[in-house]
Coordinates of C-alpha atoms and ligand atoms in Angstrom, one line a residue:
X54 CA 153.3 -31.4 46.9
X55 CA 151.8 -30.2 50.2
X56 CA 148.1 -32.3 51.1
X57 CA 145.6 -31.9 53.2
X58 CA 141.7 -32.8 54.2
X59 CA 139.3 -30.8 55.2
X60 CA 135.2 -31.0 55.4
X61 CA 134.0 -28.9 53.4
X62 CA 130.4 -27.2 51.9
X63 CA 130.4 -26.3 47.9
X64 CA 129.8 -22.4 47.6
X65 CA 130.0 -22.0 43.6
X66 CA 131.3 -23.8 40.5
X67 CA 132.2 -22.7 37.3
X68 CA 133.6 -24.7 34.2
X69 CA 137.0 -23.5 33.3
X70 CA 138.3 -24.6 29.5
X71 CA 136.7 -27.3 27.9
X72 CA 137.2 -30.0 30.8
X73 CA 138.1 -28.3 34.2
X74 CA 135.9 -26.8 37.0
X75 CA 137.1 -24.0 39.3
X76 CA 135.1 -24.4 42.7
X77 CA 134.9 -22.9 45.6
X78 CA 134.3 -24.5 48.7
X79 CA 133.9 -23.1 52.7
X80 CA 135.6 -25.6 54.5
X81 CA 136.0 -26.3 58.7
X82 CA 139.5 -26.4 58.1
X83 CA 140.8 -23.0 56.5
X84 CA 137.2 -20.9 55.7
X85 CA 136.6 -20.3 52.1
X86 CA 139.1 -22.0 49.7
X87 CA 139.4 -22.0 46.0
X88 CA 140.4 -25.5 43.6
X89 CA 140.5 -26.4 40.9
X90 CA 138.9 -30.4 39.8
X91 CA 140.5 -31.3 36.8
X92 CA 138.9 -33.2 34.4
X93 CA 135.4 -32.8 36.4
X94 CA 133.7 -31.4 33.9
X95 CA 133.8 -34.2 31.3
X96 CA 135.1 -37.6 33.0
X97 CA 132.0 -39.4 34.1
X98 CA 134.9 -41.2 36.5
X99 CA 136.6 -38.8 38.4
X100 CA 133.8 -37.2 41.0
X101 CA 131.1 -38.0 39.5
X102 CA 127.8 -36.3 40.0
X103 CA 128.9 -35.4 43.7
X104 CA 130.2 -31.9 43.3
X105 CA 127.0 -30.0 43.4
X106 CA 125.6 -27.0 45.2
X107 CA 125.6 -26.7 49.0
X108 CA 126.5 -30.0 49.1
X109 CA 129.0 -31.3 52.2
X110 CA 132.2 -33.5 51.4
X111 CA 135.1 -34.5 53.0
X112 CA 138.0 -33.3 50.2
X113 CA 141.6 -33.8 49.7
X114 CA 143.7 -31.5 48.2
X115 CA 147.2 -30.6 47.0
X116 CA 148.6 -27.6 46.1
X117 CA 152.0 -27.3 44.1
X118 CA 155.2 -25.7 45.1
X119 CA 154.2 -23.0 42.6
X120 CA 151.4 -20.4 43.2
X121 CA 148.8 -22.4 41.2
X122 CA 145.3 -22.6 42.6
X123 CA 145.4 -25.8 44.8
X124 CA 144.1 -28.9 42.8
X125 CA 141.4 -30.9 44.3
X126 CA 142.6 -34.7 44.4
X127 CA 139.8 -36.6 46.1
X128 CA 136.1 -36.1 47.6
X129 CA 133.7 -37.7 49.5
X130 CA 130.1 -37.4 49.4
X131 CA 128.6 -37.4 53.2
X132 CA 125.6 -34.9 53.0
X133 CA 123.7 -34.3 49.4
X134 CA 121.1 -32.2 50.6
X135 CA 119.8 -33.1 47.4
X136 CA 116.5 -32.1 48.8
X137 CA 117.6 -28.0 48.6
X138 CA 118.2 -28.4 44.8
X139 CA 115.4 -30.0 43.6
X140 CA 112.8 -27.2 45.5
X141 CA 113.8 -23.7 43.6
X142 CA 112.4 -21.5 46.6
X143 CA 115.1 -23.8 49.3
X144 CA 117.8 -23.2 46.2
X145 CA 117.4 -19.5 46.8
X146 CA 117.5 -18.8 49.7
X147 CA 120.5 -21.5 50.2
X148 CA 122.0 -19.4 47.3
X149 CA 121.7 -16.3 49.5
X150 CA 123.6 -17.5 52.6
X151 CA 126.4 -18.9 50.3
X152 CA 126.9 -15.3 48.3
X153 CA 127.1 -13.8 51.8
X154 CA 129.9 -16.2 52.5
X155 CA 131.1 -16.1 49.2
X156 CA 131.1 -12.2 49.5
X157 CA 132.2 -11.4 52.9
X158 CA 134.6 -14.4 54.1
X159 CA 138.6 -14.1 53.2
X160 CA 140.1 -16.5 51.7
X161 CA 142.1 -19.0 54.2
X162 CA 140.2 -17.6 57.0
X163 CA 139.2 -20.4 59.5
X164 CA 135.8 -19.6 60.8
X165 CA 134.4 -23.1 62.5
X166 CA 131.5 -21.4 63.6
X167 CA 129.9 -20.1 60.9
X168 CA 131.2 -23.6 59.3
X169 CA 128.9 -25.0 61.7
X170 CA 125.9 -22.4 61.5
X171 CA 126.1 -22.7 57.4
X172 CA 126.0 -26.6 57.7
X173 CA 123.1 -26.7 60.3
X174 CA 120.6 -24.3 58.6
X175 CA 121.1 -26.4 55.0
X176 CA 120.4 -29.5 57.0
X177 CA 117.2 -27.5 58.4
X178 CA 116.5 -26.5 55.0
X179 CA 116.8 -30.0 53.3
X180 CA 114.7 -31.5 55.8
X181 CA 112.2 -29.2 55.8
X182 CA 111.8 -29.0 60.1
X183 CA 111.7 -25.3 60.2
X184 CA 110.8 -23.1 58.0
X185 CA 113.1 -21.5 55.2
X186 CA 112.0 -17.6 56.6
X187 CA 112.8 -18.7 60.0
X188 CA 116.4 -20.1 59.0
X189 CA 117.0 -17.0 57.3
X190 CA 117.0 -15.2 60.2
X191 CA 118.6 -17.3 62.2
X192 CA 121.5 -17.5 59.6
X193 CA 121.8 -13.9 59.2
X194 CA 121.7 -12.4 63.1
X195 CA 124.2 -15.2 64.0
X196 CA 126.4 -14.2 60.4
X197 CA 126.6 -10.5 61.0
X198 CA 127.5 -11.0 64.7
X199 CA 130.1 -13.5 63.5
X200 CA 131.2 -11.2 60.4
X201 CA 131.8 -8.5 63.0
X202 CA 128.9 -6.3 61.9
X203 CA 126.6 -7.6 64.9
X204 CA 123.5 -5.1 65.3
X205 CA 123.0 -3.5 68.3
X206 CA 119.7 -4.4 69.4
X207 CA 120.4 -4.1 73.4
X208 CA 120.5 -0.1 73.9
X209 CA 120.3 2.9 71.9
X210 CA 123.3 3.4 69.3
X211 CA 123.5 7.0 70.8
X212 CA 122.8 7.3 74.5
X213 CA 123.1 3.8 75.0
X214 CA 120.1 3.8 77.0
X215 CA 119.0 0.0 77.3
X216 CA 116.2 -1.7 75.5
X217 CA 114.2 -2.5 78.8
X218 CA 114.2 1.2 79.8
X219 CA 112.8 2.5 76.4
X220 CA 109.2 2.9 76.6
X221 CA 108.1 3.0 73.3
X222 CA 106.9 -0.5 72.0
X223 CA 107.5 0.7 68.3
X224 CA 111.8 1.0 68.4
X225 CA 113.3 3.3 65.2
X226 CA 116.6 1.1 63.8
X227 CA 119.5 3.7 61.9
X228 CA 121.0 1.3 59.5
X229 CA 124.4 4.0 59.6
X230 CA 124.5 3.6 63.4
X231 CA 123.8 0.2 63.5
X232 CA 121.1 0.0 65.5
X233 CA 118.5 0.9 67.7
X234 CA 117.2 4.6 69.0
X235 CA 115.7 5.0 71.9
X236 CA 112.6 7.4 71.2
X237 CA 114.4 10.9 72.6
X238 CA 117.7 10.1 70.1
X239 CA 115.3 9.2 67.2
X240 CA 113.3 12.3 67.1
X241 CA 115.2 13.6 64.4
X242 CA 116.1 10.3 62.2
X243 CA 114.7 9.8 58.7
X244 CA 115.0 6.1 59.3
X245 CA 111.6 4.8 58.0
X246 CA 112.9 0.9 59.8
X247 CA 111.8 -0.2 63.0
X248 CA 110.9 -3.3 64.7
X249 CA 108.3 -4.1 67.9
X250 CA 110.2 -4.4 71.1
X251 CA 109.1 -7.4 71.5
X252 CA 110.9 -8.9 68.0
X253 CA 114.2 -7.5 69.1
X254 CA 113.8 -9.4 72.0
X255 CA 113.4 -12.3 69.9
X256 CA 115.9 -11.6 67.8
X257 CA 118.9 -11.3 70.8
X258 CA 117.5 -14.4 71.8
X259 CA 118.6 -16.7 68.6
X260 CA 121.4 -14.6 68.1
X261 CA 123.6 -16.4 70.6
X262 CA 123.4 -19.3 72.4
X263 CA 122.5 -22.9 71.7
X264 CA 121.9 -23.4 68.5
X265 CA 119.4 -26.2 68.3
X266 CA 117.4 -24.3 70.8
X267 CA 117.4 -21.2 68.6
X268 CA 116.6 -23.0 65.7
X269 CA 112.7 -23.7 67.6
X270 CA 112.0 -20.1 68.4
X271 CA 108.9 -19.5 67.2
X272 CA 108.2 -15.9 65.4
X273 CA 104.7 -14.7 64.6
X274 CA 103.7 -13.6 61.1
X275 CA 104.2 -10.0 62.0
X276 CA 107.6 -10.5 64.1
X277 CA 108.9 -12.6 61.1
X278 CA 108.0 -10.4 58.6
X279 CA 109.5 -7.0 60.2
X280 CA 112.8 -9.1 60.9
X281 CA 113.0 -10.2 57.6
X282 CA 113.0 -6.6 55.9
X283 CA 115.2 -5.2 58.8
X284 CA 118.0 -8.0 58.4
X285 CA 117.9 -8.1 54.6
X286 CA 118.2 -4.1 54.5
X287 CA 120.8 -4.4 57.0
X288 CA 123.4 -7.0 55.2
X289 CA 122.8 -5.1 52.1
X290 CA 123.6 -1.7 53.4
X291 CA 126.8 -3.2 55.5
X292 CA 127.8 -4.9 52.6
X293 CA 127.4 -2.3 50.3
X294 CA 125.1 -3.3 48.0
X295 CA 122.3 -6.1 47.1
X296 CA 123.3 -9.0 46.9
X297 CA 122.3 -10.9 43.6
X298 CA 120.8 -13.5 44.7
X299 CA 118.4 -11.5 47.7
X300 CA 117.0 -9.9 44.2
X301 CA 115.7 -12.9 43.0
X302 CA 114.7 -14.7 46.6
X303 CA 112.3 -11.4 46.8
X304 CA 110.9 -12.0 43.6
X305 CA 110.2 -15.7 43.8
X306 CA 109.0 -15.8 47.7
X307 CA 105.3 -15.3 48.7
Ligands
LIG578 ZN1 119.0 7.2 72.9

């Protein structure tokens, strides 16, 4: 039997049979990975209590010689984040992030940084030092760029005239293009998006960069809420659909 380690944050769980959990974790070592804990579901003993939602453990694992689903042999508890479960408006948004990682990652896929980005924000969010709206965008500029479906927010999608040399402080966004329009290319898009010069600026800033530092950017009522409906419309058009859990964080959120 091969074994390894890895860190790793809990995306979903679901009971399988009468005494077995399936999970899915995203770990720093090989990106989203599937096991199965056996006997989790009804031993008190055996990892008790610690396999919960979003929270980050240090796992072992084996997989057989055969092409079973690798079997989770031992985990460590080293951040609860107990504080995100026990507040339903932190639960969904932290629900989000994970379905976009759940969604969008392949299996076996290292991806540190987003490892790192995914563990940060829930720490953020558990905390409670910045707010859940301004994680969210934080989480999802720095996700699509990393996911390879970065925006582009520098220049026009078409003429690639650059954001500094378009006048116009009110700046059309064309979810198919991906991006900006400068006013000339825009004259004849139904997009009803757009965002104020000045929030795009904001938003290259935290997309990139150090990522304490991006965490503090401050956003003003109006910036956060037109980045808000531009990103969300944006993941769910480049991934194809709504995700489930964006539904219900729109319904529940002021
Ligand atoms: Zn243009």
């Amino acid at each position: 039997m091969q074994v390894f380690s890895t860190p790793a944050i809990l995306l979903r769980r679901m009971d399988y049979g009468d005494f077995d959990v399936i999970i899915t974790f995203f770990t720093l070592k090989s990106g989203k990975l599937t096991l199965i804990a056996k006997s989790a579901k009804k031993s008190t003993r055996r990892f008790a209590g610690i396999l919960e939602l979003f929270s980050i453990l240090d796992l072992v694992a084996g997989s057989g010689r055969g092409k079973g689903m690798p079997v989770l042999q031992e985990a460590v508890l080293k951040q609860p984040f107990s504080g995100i479960r026990s507040d339903f408006k932190k639960t969904a948004y932290a629900s989000y992030w994970a379905e976009l990682i759940y969604n969008w990652m392949e299996d076996n896929f290292k991806q540190d940084a987003l490892y790192f980005l995914f563990a940060h924000v829930l720490s953020e969010l558990d905390s409670g030092q910045t707010t859940a709206a301004a994680l969210n965008i934080l989480f999802q500029m720095r996700f699509l760029s990393l996911s390879g479906h970065r925006p582009h927010l520098a220049a026009c999608s078409q003429c690639h005239r650059e954001l500094e040399n378009i006048p116009q402080a009110k700046i059309i966004l064309d979810l198919q293009r991906g991006g900006i329009l400068c006013g000339d290319c825009s004259s004849r898009c139904t997009s009803r998006l757009s965002l104020l010069k000045g929030t795009i600026k904001q938003l290259l800033w935290v997309e990139d960069g150090n990522l304490a530092k991006a965490t503090r950017m401050k956003f003003s009522a109006p910036a956060l809420q037109e980045s808000t409906h531009f990103l969300e419309e944006f993941v769910s058009y480049h991934l194809g659909r709504q995700p489930r859990s964006l539904k219900f964080l729109r319904q529940i959120r002021d």
